mmCIF file of C-alpha atoms in Angstrom:
data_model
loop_
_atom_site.group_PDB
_atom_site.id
_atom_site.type_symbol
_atom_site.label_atom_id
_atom_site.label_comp_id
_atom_site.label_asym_id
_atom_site.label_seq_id
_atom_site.Cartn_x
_atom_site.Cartn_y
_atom_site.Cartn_z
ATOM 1 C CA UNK A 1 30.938 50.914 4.167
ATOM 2 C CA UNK A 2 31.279 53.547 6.390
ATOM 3 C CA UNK A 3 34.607 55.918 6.583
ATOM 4 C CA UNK A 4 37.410 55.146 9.121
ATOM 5 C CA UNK A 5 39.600 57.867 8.650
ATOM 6 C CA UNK A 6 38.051 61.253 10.955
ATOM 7 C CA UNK A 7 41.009 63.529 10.713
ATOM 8 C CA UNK A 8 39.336 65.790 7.879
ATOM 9 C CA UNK A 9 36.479 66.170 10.329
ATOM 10 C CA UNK A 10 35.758 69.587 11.760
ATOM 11 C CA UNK A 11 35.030 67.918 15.057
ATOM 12 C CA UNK A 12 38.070 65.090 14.952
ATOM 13 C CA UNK A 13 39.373 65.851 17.695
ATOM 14 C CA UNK A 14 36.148 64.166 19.783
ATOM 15 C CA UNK A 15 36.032 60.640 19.339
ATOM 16 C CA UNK A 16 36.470 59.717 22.335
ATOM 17 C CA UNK A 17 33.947 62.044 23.748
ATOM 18 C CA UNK A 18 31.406 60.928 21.114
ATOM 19 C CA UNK A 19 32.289 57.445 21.833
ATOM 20 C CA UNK A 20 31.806 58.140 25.607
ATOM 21 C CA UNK A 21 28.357 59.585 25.160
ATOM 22 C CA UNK A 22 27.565 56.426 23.213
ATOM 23 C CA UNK A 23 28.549 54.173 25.695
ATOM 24 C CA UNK A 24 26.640 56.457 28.242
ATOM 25 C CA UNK A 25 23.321 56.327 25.907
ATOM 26 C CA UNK A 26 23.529 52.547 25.821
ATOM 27 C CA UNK A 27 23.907 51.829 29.626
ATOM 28 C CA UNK A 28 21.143 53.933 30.664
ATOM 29 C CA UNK A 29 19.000 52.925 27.797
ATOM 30 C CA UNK A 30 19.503 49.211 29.005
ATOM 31 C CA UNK A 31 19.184 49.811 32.332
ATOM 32 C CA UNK A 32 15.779 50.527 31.524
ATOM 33 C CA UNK A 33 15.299 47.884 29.811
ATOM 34 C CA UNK A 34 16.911 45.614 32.806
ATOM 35 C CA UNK A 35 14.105 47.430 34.970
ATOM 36 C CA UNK A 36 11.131 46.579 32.654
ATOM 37 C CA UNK A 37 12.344 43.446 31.856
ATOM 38 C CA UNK A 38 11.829 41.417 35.470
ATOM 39 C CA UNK A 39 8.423 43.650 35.756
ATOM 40 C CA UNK A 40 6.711 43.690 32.518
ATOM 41 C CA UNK A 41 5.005 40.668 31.559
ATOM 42 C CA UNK A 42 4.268 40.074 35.588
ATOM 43 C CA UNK A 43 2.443 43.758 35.500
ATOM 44 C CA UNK A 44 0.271 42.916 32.712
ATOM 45 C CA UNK A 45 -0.735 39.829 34.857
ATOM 46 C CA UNK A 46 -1.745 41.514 37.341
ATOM 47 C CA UNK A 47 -3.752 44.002 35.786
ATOM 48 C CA UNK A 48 -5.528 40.983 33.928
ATOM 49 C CA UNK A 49 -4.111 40.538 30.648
ATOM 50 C CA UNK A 50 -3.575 36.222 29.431
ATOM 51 C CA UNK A 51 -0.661 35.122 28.360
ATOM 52 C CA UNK A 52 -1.766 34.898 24.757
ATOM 53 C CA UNK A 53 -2.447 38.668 24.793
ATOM 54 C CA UNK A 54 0.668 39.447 26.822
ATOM 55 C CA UNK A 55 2.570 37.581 23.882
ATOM 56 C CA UNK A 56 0.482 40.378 21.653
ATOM 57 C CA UNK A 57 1.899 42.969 23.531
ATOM 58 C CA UNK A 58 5.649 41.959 23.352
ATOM 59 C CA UNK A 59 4.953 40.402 19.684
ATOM 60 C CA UNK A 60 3.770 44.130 18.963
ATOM 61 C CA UNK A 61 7.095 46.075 20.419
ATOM 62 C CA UNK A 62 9.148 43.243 18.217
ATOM 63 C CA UNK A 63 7.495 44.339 15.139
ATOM 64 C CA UNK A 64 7.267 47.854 16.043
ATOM 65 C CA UNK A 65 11.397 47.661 16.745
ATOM 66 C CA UNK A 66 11.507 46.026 13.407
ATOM 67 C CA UNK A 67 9.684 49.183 11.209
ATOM 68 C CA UNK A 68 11.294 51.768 13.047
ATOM 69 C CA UNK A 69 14.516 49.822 12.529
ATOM 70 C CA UNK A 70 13.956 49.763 8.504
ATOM 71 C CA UNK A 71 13.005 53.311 8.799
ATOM 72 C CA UNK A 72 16.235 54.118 10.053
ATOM 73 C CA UNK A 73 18.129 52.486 7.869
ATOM 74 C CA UNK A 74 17.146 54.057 4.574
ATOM 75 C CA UNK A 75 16.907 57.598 6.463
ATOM 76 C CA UNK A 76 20.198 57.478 8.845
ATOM 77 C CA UNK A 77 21.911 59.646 6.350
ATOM 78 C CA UNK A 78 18.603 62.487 6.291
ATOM 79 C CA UNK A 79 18.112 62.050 9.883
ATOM 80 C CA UNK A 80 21.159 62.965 11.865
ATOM 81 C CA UNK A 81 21.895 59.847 14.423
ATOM 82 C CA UNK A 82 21.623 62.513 17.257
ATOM 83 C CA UNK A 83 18.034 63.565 16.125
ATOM 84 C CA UNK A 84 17.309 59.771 15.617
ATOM 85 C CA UNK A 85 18.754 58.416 19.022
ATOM 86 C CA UNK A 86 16.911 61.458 21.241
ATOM 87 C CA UNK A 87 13.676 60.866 19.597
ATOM 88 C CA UNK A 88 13.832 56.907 19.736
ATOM 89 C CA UNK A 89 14.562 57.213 23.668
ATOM 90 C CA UNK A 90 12.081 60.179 24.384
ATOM 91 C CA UNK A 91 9.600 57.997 22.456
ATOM 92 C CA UNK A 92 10.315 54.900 24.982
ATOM 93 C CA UNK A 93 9.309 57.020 27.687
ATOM 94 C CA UNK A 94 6.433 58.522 26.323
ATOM 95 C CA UNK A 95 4.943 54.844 25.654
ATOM 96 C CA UNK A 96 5.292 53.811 29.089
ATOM 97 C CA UNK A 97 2.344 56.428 30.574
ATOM 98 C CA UNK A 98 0.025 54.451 28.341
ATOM 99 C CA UNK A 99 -0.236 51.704 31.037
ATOM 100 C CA UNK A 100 -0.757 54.031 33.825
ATOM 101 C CA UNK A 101 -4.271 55.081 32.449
ATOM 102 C CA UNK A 102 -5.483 51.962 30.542
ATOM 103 C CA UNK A 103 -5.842 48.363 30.819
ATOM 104 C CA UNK A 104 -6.934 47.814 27.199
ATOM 105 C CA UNK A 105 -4.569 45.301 25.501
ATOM 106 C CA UNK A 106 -4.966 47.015 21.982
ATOM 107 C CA UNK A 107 -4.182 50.500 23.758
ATOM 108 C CA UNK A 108 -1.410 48.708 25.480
ATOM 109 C CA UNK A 109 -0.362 46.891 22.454
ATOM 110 C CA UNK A 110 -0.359 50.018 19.829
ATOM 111 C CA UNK A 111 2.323 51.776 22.933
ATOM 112 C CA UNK A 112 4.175 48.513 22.639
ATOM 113 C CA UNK A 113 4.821 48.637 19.179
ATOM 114 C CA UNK A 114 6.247 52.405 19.104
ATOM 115 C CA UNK A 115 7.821 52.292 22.776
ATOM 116 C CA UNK A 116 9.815 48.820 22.653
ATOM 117 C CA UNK A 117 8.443 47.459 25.911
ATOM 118 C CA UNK A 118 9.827 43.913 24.347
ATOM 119 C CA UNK A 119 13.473 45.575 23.781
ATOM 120 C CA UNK A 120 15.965 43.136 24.723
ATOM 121 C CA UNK A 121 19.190 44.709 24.954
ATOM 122 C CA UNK A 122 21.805 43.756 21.989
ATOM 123 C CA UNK A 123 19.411 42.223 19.824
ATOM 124 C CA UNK A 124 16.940 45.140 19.361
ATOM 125 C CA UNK A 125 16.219 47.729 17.069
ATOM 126 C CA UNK A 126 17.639 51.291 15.252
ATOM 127 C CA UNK A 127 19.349 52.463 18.493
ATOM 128 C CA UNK A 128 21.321 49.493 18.349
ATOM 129 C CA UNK A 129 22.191 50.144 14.854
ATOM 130 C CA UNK A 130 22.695 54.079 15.364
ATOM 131 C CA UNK A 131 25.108 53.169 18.102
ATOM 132 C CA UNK A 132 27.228 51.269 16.075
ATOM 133 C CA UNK A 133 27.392 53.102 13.087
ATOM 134 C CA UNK A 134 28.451 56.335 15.741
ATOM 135 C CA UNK A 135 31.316 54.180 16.871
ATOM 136 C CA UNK A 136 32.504 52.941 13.631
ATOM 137 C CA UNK A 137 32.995 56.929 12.378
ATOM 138 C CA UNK A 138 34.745 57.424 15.505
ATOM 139 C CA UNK A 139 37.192 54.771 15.796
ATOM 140 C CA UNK A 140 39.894 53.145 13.776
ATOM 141 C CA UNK A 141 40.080 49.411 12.457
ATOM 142 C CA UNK A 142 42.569 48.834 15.188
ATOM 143 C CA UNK A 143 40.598 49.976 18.063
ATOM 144 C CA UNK A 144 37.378 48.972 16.835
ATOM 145 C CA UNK A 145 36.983 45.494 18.576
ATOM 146 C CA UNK A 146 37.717 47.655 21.931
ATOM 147 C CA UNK A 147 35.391 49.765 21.380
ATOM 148 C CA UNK A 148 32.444 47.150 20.818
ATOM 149 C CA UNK A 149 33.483 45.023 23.617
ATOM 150 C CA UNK A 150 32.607 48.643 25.850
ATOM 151 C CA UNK A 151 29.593 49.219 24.136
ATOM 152 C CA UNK A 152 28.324 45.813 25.132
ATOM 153 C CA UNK A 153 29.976 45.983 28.631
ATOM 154 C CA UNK A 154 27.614 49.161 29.159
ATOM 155 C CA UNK A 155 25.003 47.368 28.478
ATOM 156 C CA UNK A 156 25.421 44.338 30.851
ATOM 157 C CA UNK A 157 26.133 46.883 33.405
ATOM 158 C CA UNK A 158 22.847 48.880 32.634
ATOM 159 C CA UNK A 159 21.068 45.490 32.501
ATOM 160 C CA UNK A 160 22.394 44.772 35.346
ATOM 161 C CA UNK A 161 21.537 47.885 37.637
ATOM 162 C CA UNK A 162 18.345 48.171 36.153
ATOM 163 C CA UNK A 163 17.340 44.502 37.313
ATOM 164 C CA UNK A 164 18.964 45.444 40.848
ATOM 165 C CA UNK A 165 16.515 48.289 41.059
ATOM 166 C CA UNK A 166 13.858 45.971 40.939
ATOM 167 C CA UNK A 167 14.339 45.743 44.459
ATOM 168 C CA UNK A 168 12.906 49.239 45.569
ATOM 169 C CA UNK A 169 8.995 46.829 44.541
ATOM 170 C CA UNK A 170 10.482 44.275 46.449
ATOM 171 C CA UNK A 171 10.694 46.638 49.891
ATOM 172 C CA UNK A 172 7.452 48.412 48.821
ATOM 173 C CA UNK A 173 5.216 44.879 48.966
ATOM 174 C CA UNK A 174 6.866 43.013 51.444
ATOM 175 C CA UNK A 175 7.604 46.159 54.355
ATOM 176 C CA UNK A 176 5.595 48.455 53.649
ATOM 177 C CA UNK A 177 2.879 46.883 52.667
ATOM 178 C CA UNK A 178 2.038 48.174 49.198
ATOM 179 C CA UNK A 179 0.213 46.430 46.513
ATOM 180 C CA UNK A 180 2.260 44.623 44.004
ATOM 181 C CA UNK A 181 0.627 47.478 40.785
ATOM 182 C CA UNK A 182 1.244 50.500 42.828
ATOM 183 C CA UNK A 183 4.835 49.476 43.309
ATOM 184 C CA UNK A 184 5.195 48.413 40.267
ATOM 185 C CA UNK A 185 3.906 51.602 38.957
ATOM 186 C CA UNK A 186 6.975 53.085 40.926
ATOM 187 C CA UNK A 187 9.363 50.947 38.515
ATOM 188 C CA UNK A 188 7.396 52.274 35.783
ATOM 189 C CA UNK A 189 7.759 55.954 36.786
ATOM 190 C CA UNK A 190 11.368 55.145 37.205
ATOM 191 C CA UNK A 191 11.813 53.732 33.884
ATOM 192 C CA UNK A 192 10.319 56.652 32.573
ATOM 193 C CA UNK A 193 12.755 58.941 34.008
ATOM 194 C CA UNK A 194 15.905 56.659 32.827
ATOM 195 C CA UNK A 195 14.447 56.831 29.321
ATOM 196 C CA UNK A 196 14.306 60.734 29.794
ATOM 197 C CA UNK A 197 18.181 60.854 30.695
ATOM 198 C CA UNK A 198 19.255 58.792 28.010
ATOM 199 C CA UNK A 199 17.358 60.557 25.543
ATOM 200 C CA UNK A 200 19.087 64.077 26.656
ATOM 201 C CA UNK A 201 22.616 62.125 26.618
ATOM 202 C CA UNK A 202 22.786 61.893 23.029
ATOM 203 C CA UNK A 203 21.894 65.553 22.840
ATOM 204 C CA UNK A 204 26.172 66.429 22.393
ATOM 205 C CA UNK A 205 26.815 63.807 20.027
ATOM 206 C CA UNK A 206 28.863 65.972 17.605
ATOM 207 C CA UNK A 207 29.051 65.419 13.972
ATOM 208 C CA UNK A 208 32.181 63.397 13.997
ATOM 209 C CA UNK A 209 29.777 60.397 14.738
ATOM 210 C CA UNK A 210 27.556 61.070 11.444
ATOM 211 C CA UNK A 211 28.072 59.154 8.740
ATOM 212 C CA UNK A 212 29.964 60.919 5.513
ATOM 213 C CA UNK A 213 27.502 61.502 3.220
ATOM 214 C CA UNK A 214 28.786 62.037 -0.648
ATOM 215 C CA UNK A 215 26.399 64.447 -3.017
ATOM 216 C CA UNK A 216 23.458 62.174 -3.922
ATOM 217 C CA UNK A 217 23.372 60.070 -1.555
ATOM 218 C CA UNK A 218 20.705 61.241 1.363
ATOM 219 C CA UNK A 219 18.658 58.393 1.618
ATOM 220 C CA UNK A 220 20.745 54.249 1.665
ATOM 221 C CA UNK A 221 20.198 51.562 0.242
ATOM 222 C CA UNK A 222 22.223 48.859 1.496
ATOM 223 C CA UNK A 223 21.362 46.361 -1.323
ATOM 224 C CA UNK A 224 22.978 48.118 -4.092
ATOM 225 C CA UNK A 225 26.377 49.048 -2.091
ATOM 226 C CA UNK A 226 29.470 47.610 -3.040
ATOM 227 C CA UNK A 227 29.984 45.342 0.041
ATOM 228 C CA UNK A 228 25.911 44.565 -0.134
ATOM 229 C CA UNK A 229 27.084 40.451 -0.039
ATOM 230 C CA UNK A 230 29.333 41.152 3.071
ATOM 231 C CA UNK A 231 25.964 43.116 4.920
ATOM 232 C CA UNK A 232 23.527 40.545 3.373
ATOM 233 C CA UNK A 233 25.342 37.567 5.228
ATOM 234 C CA UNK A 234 26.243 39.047 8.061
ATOM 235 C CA UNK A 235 22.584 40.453 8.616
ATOM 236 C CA UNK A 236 21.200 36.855 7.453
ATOM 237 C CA UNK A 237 23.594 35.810 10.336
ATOM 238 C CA UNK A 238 22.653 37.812 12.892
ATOM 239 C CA UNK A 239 18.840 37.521 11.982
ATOM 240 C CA UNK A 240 19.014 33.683 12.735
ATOM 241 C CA UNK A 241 20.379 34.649 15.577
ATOM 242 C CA UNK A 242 17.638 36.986 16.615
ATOM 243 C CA UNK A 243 14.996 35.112 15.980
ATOM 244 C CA UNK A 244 15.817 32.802 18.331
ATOM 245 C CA UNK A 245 16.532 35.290 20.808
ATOM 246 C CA UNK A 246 13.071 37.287 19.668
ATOM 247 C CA UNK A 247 11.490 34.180 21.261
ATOM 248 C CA UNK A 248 13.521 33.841 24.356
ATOM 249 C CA UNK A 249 13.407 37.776 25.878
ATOM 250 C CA UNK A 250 14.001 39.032 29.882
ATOM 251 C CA UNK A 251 10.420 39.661 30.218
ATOM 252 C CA UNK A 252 9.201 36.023 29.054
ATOM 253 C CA UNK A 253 11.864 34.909 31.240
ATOM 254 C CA UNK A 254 10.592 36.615 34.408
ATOM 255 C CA UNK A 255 7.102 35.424 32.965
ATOM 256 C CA UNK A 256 8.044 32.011 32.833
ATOM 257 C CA UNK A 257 9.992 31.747 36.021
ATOM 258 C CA UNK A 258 7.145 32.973 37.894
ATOM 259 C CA UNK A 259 4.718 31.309 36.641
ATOM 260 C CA UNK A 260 6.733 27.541 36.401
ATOM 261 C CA UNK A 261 8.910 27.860 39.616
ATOM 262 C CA UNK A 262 6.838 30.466 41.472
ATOM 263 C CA UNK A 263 10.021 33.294 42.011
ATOM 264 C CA UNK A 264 9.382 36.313 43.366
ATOM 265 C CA UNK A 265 10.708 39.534 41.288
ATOM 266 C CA UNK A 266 12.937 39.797 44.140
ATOM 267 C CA UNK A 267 14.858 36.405 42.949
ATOM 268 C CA UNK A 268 14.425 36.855 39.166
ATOM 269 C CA UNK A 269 16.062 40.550 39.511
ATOM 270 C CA UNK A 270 18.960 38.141 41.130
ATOM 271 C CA UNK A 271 19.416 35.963 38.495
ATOM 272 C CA UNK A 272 19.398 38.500 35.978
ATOM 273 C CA UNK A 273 22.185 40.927 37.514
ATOM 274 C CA UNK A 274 24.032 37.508 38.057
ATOM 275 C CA UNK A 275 24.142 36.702 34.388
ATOM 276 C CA UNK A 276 24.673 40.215 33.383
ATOM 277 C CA UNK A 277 27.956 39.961 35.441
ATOM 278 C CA UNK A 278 28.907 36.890 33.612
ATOM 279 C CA UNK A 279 28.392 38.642 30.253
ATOM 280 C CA UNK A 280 30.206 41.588 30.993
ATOM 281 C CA UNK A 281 33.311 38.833 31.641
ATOM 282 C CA UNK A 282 32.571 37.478 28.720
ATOM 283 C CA UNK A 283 32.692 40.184 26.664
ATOM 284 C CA UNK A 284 35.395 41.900 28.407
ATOM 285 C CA UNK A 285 37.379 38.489 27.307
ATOM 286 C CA UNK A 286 36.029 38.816 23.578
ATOM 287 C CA UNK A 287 38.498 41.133 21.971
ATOM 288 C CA UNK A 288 41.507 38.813 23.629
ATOM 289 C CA UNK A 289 39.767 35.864 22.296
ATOM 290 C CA UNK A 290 39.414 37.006 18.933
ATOM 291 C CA UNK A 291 42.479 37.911 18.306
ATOM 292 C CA UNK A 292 43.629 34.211 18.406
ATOM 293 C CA UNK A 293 40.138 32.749 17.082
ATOM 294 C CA UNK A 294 38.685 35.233 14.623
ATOM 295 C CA UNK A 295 36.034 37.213 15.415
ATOM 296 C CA UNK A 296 33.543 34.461 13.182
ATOM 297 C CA UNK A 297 34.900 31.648 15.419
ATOM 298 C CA UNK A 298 34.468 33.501 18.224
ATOM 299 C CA UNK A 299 30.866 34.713 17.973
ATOM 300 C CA UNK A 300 29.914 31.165 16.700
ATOM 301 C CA UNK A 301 31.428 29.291 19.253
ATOM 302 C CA UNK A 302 29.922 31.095 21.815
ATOM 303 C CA UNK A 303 26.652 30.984 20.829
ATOM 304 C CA UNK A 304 26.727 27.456 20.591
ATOM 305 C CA UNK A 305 27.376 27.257 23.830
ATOM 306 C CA UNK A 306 24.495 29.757 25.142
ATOM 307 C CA UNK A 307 21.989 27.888 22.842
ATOM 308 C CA UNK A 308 22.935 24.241 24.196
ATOM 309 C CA UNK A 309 22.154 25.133 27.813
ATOM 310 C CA UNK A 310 19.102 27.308 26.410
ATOM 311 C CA UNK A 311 17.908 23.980 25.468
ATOM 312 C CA UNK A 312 18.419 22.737 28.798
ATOM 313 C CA UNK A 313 16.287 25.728 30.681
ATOM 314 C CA UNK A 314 13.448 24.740 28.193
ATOM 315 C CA UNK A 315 13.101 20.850 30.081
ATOM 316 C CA UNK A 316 14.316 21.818 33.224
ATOM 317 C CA UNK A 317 11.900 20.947 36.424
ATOM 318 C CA UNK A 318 13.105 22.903 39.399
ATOM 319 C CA UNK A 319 13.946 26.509 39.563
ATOM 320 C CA UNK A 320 17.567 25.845 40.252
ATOM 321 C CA UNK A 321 18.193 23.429 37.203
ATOM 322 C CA UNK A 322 16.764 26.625 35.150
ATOM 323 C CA UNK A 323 19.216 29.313 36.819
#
């Protein structure tokens, strides 16, 4: 389990920088994803991909996010999480120029798998996992919670701008007369250039946020620490958890509202900025409610909730029983 105590660090007195850049990293890292997510499966549409291979593509970045992510984990210690968090973002923008030039779904698909094109926000991959562990060396028990709750809050609010700059294809098509690719493409470029940022944001990340590393102990293995039960059931936890929400992503959403109710990108980017609002109340709320729940109850309860009216999105008829 990682350290809480940074005192004895040589760079202890920047947590809260550290933690900053973190929270910086994550909200432009998502608002890329926000971007992609409305766009995505709609571009390979229209450049004449089916569904079934546009399920490749995102299947592809799923299991791509899920090597990279065991990479990670038994190299974190090798690797610093700077080095790690530049490189996973500068690959994610790398990946995207692939469907600038090509149309070829196994092209497409091979960029999918190292550039996360399926990436859907809190429930993806080794950045997520980088970001955390960062925090955890640079906060206390007591401020912990906190410091989550902002993590996540960047991310709705990247989510959320990145879907609101969905409208710039919106303008493009409908006033100025643009096809829907070449604005699209625009998004693209965009997204390119957010990935870029990010990547140089966790450029300062100081050592404070590394892990401690003892003699001996370069490369992890989770299953023979001393809390291995505690990660075991917490990851089993949070994997049931994913793979529901593997199945359920932005971009299938956009997909699926499109192609069901007949919305516009315009309208999707709506919704989505609409619900990233509600989640940043929620999870500005979650520490509070903890506190008087327990943060089991409280994660439990609350995905109860988001998976009972998932249910009812699934046999809804009109497009404003699904929003």
């Amino acid at each position: 389990m990682a350290s809480t105590e940074i005192t004895f660090h040589p760079d202890a007195g920047r947590p809260s920088l550290d933690a900053f850049i973190v929270y910086a990293g994550r909200g432009l890292r998502d608002m890329g994803r926000g971007l992609i997510a409305v766009i995505l499966a709609i571009y390979l549409s229209q450049i004449g991909l089916s569904i079934p291979q546009i399920g490749l593509v995102l299947g592809a970045s799923l299991v791509g996010g899920f090597v990279l992510s065991l990479v990670v984990m038994f190299t974190a210690n090798a690797i610093s999480h700077r080095i790690w968090l530049f490189a996973i973002a500068l690959i994610t923008a790398l990946s995207i120029v692939m469907l600038f030039f090509t149309e070829n779904v196994w092209l497409i698909g091979v960029a999918s798998f190292f550039g996360s094109y399926a990436g859907s926000g809190m429930h993806w991959g080794p950045s997520l996992q980088l970001e955390q562990s960062s925090l955890t060396e640079v906060t206390s028990s007591r401020t912990r919670t906190r410091a989550f709750s902002n993590l996540s809050m960047s991310s709705a609010a990247g989510r959320a701008v990145g879907s609101g700059l969905v409208v710039i294809a919106t303008y493009l098509i409908t006033v100025r007369g643009w096809e829907l690719i070449d604005a699209y493409q625009v998004l693209l470029a965009i997204y390119l250039v957010i990935n870029l940022i990010s990547a140089i944001t966790y450029l300062p990340l100081s050592s404070a946020a590394e892990p401690k590393v003892r003699v001996g102990k370069i490369l992890v293995n989770p299953f023979r620490t001393r809390s291995r039960r505690s990660i075991i059931k917490i990851s089993g936890l949070f994997g049931v958890d994913s793979f529901a929400g593997g199945m359920i992503f932005d971009s299938f959403f956009a997909l699926w509202m499109l192609e069901k109710h007949g919305m516009n990108e315009g309208v999707i980017a709506v919704v989505l900025i609409a619900t990233q609002a509600l989640n940043m109340i929620s999870i500005w709320l979650a520490p509070s409610v903890a506190k008087r729940i327990g943060l089991l109850n409280t994660f439990v309860w609350t995905q109860v909730a988001s998976n009972v009216c998932l249910i009812l999105f699934a046999f809804s008829t009109t497009g404003f029983m699904a929003v």
